[in-house]
Short mmCIF file of N, CA and C and ligand atoms in Angstrom, two decimals:
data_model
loop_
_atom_site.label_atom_id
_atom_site.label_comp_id
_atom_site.label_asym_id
_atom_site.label_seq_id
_atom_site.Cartn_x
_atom_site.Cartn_y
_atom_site.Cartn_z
N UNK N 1 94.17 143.38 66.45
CA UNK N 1 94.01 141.95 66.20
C UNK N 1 94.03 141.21 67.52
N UNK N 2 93.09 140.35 67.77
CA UNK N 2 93.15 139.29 68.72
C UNK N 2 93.78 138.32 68.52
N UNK N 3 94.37 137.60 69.50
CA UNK N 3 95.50 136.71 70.11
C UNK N 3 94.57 135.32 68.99
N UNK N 4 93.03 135.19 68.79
CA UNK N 4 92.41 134.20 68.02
C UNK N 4 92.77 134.17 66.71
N UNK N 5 92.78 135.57 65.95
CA UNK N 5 93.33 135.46 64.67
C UNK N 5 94.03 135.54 64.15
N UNK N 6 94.74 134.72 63.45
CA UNK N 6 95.82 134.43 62.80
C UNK N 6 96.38 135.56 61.86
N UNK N 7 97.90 135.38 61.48
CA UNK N 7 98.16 136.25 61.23
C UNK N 7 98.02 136.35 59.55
N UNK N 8 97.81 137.27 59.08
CA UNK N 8 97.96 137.64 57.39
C UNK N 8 98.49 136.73 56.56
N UNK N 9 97.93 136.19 55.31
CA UNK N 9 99.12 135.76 55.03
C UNK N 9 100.26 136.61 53.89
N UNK N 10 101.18 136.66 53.42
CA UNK N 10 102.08 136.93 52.78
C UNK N 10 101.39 137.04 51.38
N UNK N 11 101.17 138.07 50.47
CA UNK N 11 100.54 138.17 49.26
C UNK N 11 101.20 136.95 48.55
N UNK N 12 102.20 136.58 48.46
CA UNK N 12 102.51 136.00 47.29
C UNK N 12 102.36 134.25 47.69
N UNK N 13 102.02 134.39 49.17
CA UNK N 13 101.09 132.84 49.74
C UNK N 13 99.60 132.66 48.69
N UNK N 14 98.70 134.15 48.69
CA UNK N 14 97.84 134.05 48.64
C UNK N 14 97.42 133.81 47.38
N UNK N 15 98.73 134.64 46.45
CA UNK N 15 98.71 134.23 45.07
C UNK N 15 98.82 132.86 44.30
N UNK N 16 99.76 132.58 45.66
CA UNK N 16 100.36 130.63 45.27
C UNK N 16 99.01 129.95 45.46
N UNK N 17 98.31 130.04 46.26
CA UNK N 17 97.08 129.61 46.29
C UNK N 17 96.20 129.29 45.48
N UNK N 18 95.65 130.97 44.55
CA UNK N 18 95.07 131.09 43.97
C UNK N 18 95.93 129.99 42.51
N UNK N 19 96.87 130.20 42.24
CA UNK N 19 97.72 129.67 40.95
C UNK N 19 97.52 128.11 41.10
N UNK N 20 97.35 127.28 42.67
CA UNK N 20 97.40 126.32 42.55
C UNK N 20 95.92 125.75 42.39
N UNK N 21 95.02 126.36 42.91
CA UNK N 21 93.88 126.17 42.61
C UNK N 21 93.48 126.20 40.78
N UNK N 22 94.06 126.92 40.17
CA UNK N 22 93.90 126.61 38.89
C UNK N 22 94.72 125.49 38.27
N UNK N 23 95.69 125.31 38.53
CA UNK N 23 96.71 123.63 38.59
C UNK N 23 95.51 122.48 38.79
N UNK N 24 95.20 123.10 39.64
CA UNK N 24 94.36 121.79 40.29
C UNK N 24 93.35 121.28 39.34
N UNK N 25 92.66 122.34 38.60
CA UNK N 25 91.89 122.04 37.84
C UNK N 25 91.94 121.36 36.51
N UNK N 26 93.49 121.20 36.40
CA UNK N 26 94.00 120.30 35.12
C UNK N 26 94.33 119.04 35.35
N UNK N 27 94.20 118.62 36.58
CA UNK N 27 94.81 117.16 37.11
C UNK N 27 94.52 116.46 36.77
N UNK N 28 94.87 115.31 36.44
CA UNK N 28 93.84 114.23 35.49
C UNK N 28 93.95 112.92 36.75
N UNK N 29 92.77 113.24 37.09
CA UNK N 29 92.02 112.19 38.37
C UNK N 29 91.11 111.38 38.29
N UNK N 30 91.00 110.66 37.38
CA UNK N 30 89.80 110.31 36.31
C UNK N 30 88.81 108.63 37.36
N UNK N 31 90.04 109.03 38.34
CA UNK N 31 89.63 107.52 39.43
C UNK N 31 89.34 107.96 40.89
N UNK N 32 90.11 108.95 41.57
CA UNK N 32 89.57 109.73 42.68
C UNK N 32 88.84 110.61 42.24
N UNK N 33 88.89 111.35 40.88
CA UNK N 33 88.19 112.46 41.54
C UNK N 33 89.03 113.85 42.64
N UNK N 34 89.92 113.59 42.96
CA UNK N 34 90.21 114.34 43.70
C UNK N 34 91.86 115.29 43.73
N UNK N 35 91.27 116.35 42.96
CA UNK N 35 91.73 117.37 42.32
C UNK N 35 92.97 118.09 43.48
N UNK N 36 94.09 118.00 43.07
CA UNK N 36 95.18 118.79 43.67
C UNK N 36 96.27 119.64 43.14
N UNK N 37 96.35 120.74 43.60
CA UNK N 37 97.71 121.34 42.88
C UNK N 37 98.21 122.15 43.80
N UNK N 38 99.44 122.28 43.46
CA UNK N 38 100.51 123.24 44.33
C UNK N 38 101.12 123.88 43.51
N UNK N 39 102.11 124.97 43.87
CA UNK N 39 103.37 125.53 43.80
C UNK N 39 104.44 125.64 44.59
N UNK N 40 105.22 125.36 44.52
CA UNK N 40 106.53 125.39 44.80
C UNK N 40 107.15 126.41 44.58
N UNK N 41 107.75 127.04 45.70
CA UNK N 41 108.72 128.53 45.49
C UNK N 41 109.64 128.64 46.24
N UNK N 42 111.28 128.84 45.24
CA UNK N 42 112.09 128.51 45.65
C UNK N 42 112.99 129.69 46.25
N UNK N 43 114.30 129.62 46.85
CA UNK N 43 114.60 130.59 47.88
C UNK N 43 114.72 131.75 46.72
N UNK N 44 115.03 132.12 45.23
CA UNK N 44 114.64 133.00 44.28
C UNK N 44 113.65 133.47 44.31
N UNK N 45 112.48 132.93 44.38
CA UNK N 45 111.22 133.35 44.15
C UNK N 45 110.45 132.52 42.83
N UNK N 46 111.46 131.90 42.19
CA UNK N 46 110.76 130.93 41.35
C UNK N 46 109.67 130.48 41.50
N UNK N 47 108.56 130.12 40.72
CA UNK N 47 107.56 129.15 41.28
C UNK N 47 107.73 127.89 40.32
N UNK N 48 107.10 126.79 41.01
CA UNK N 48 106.68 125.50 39.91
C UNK N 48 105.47 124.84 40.26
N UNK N 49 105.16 124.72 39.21
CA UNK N 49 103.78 123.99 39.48
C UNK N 49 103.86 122.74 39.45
N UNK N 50 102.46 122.35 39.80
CA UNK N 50 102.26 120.49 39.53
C UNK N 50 101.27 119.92 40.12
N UNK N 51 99.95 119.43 39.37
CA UNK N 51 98.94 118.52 39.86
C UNK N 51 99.48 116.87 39.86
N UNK N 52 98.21 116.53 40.46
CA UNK N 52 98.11 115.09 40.56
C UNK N 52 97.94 114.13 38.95
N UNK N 53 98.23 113.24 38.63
CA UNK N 53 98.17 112.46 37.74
C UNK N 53 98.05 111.63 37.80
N UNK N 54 96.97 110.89 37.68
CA UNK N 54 96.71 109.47 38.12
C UNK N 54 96.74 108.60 36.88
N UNK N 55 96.92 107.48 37.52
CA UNK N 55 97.32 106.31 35.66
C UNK N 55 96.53 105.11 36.55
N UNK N 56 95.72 104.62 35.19
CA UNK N 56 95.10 103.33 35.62
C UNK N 56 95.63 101.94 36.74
N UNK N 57 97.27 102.26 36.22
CA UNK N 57 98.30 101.26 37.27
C UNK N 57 98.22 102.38 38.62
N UNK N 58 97.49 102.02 39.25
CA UNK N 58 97.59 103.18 40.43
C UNK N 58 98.95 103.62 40.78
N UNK N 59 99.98 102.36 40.89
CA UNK N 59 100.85 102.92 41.86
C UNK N 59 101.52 103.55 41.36
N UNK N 60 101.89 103.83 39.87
CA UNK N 60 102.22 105.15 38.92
C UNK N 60 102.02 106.29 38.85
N UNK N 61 100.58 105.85 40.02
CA UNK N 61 100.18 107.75 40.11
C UNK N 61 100.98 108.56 40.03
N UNK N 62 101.43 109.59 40.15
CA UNK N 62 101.96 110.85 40.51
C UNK N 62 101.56 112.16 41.41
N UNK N 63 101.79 112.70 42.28
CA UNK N 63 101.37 113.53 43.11
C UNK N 63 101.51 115.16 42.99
N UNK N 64 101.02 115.69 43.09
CA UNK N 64 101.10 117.26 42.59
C UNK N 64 102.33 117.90 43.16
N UNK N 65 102.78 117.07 44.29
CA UNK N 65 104.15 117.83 44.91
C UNK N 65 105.04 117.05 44.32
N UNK N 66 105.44 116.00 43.76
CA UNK N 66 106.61 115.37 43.24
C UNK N 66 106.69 116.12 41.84
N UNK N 67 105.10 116.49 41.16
CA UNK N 67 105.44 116.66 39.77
C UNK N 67 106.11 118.06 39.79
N UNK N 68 105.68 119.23 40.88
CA UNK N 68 106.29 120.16 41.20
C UNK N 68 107.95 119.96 41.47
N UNK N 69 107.89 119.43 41.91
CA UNK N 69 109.70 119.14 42.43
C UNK N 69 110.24 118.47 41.64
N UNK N 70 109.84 117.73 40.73
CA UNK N 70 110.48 117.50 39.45
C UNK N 70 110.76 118.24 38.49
N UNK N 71 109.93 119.38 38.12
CA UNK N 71 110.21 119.74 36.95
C UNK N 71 111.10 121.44 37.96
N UNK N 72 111.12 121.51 39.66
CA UNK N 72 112.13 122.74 39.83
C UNK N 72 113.52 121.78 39.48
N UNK N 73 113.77 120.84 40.18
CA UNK N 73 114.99 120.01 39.50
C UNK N 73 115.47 120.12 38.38
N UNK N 74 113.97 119.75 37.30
CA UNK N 74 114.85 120.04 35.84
C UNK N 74 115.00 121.29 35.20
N UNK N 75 114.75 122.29 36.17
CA UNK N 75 115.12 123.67 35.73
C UNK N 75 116.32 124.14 36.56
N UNK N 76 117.03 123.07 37.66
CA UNK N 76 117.96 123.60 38.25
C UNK N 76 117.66 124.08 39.70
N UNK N 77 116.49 124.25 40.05
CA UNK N 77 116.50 124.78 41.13
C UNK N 77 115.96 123.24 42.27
N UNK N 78 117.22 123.74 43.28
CA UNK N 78 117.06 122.80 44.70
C UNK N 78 116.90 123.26 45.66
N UNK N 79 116.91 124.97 45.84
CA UNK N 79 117.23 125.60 47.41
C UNK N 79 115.22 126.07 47.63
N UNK N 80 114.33 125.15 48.08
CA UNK N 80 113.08 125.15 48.09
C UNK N 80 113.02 126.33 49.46
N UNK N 81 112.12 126.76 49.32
CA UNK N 81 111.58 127.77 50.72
C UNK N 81 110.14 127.32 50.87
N UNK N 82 109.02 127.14 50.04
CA UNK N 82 108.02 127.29 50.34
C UNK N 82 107.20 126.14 49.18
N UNK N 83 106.17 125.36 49.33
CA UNK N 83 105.41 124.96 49.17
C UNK N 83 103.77 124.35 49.73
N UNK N 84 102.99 125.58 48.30
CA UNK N 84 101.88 125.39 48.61
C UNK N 84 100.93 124.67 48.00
N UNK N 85 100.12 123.66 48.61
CA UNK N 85 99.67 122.58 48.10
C UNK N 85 97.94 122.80 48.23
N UNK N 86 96.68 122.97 47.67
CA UNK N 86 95.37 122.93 47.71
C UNK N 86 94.96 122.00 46.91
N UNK N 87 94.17 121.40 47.74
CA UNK N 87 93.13 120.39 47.40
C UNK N 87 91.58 120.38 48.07
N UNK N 88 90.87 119.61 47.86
CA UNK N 88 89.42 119.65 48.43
C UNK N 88 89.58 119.72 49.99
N UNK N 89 90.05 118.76 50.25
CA UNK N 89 90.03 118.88 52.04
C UNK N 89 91.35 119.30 52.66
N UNK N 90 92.22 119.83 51.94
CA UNK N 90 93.66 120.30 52.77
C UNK N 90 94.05 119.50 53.20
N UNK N 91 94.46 118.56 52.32
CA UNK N 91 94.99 117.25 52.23
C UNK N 91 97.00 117.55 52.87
N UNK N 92 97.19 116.64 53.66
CA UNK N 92 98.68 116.75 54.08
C UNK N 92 99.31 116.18 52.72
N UNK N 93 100.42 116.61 52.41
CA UNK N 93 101.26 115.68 51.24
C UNK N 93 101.70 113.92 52.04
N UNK N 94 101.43 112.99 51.26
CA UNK N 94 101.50 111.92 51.61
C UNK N 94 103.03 111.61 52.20
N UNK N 95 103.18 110.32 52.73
CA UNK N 95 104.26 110.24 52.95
C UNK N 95 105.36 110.20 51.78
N UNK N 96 105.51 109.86 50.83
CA UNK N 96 106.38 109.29 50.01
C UNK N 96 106.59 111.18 49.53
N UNK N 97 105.76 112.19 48.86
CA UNK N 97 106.05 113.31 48.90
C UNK N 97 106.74 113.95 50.12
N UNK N 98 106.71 113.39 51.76
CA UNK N 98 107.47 114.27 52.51
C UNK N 98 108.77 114.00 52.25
N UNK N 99 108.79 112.43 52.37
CA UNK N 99 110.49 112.28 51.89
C UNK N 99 111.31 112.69 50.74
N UNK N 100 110.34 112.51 49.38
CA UNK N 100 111.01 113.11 48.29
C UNK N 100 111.10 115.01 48.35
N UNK N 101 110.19 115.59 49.14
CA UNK N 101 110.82 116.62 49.13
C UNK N 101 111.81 117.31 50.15
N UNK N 102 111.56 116.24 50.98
CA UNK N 102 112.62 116.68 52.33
C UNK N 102 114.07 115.77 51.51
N UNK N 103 114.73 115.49 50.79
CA UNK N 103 115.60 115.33 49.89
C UNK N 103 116.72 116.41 49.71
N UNK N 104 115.33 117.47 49.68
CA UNK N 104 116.16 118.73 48.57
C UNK N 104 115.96 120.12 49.89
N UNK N 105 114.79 119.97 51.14
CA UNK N 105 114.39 121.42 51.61
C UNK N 105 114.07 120.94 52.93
N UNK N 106 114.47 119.88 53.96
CA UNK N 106 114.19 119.92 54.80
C UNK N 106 112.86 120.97 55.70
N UNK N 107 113.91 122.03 55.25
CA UNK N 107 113.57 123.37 56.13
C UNK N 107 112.48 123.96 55.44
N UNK N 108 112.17 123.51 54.46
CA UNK N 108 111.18 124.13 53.44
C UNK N 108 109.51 124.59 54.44
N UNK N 109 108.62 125.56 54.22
CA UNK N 109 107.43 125.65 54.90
C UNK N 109 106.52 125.02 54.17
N UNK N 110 105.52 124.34 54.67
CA UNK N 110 104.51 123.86 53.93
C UNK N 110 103.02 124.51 54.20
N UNK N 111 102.61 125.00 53.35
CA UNK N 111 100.97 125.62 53.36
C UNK N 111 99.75 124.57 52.76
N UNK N 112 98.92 124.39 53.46
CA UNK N 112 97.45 123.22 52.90
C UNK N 112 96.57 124.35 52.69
N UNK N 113 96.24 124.47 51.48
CA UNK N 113 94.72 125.45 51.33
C UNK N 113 93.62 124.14 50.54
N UNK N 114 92.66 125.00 50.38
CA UNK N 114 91.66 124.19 49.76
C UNK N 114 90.95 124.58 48.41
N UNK N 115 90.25 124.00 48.18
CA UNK N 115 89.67 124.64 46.49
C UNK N 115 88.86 125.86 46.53
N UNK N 116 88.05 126.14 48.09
CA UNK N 116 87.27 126.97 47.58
C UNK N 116 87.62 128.10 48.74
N UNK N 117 87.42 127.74 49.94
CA UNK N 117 87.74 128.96 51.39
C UNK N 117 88.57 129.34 51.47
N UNK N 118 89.13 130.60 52.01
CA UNK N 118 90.47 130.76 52.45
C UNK N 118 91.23 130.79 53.43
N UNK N 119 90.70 129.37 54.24
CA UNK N 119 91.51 128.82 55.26
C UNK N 119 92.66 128.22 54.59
N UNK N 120 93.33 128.57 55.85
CA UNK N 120 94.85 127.96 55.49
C UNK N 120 95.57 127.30 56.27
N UNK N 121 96.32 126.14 56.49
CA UNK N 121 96.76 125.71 57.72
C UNK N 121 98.27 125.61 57.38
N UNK N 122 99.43 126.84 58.05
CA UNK N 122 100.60 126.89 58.06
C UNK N 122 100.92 127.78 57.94
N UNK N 123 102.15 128.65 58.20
CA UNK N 123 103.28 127.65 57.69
C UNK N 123 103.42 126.76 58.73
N UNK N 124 103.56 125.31 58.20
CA UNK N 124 104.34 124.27 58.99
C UNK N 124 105.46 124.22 58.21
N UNK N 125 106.40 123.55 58.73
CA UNK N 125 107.94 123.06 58.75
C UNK N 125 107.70 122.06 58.20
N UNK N 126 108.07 121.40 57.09
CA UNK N 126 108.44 120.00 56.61
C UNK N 126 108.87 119.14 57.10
N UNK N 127 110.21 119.80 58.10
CA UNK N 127 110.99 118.62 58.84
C UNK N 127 109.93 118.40 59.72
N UNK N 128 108.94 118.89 60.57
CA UNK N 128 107.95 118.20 61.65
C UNK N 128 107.13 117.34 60.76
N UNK N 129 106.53 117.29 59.79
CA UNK N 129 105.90 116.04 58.69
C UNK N 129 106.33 114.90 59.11
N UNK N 130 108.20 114.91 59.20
CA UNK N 130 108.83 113.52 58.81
C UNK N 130 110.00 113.44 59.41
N UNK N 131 109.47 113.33 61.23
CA UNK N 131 110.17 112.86 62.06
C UNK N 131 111.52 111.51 61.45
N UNK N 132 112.81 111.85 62.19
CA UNK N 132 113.90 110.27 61.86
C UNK N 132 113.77 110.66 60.62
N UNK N 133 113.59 110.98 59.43
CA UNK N 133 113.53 111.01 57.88
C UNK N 133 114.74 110.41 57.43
N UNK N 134 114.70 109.65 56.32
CA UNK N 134 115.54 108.30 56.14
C UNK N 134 116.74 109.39 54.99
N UNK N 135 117.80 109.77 55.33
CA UNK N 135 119.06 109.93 54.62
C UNK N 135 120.01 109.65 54.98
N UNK N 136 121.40 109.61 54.03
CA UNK N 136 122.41 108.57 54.03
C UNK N 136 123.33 108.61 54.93
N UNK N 137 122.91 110.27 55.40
CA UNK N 137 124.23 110.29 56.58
C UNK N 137 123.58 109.19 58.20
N UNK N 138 124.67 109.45 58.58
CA UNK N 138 124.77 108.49 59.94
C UNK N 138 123.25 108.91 61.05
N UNK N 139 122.23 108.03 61.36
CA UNK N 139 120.95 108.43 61.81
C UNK N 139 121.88 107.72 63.77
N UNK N 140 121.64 108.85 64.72
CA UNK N 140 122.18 108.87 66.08
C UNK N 140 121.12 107.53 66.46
N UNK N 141 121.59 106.67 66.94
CA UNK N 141 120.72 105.64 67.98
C UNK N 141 120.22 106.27 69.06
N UNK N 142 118.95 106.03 69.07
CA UNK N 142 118.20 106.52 70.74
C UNK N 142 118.81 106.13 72.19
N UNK N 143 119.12 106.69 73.36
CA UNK N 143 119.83 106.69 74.06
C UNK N 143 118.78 105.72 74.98
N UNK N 144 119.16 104.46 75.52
CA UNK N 144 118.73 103.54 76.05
C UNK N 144 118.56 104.25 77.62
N UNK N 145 117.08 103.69 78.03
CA UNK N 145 117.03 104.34 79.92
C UNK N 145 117.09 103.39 80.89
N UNK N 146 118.25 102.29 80.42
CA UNK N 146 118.79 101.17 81.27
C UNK N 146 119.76 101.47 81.73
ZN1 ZN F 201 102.23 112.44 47.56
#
């Protein structure tokens, strides 16, 4: 292997992939158009799914990674390792999904695939998403260069 190509990914990446790509295809996007799904897999090996849901009140939408992380919540599970998210263009999870899932997994990896190729961009780290990320403990003040 050359130093250009990346490394393998992990079968059960490739599977999350494939699983979310069929998620995706249930999303009800009836205003974008624009089809997303993930899985979520937790330090067990659990998975959860979850597309996008869009509602005429836009800002009700719902996002394929919150609906995922909602329903590992209501099964109990919080210790996240991995979430993989495909959509048309390998869409980043928006902001409001980095914070709600950096909540529960900081450390969690995040994978972007797409609907049809099998490019993949990650693992990235969640915590690099969402630099300063807003929780309750005490956030250090930046050290002044006066
Ligand atoms: Zn989102």
């Amino acid at each position: 292997m050359d130093e250009s190509t990346p490394p393998a990914l992990p079968k059960r990446i490739r599977e999350a992939i494939e699983r979310a790509r069929e998620i995706a295809s249930r999303a009800h996007c009836p205003y974008s158009q624009f089809h997303v799904g993930c899985v979520l897999i937790d330090a067990s090996g659990r998975w959860f799914e979850g597309c996008n849901v869009e509602n005429a009140s836009y800002s009700v939408t719902l996002c394929a990674e919150r609906v995922a992380a909602s329903q590992a919540v209501a099964q109990g599970s919080r210790d996240w390792k991995e979430i993989i998210i495909v959509s048309p263009t390998r869409v980043s999870p928006c902001g409001t999904c980095r914070q709600f899932l950096f909540e529960f997994a900081p450390d969690m990896q995040v994978y972007l695939g797409d609907l049809t190729t099998d490019d993949v961009i990650g693992p990235l780290a969640l915590r690099d998403f969402l630099p300063m990320a807003m929780t309750l403990q005490q956030t250090e003040l930046p050290r002044r260069n006066s």
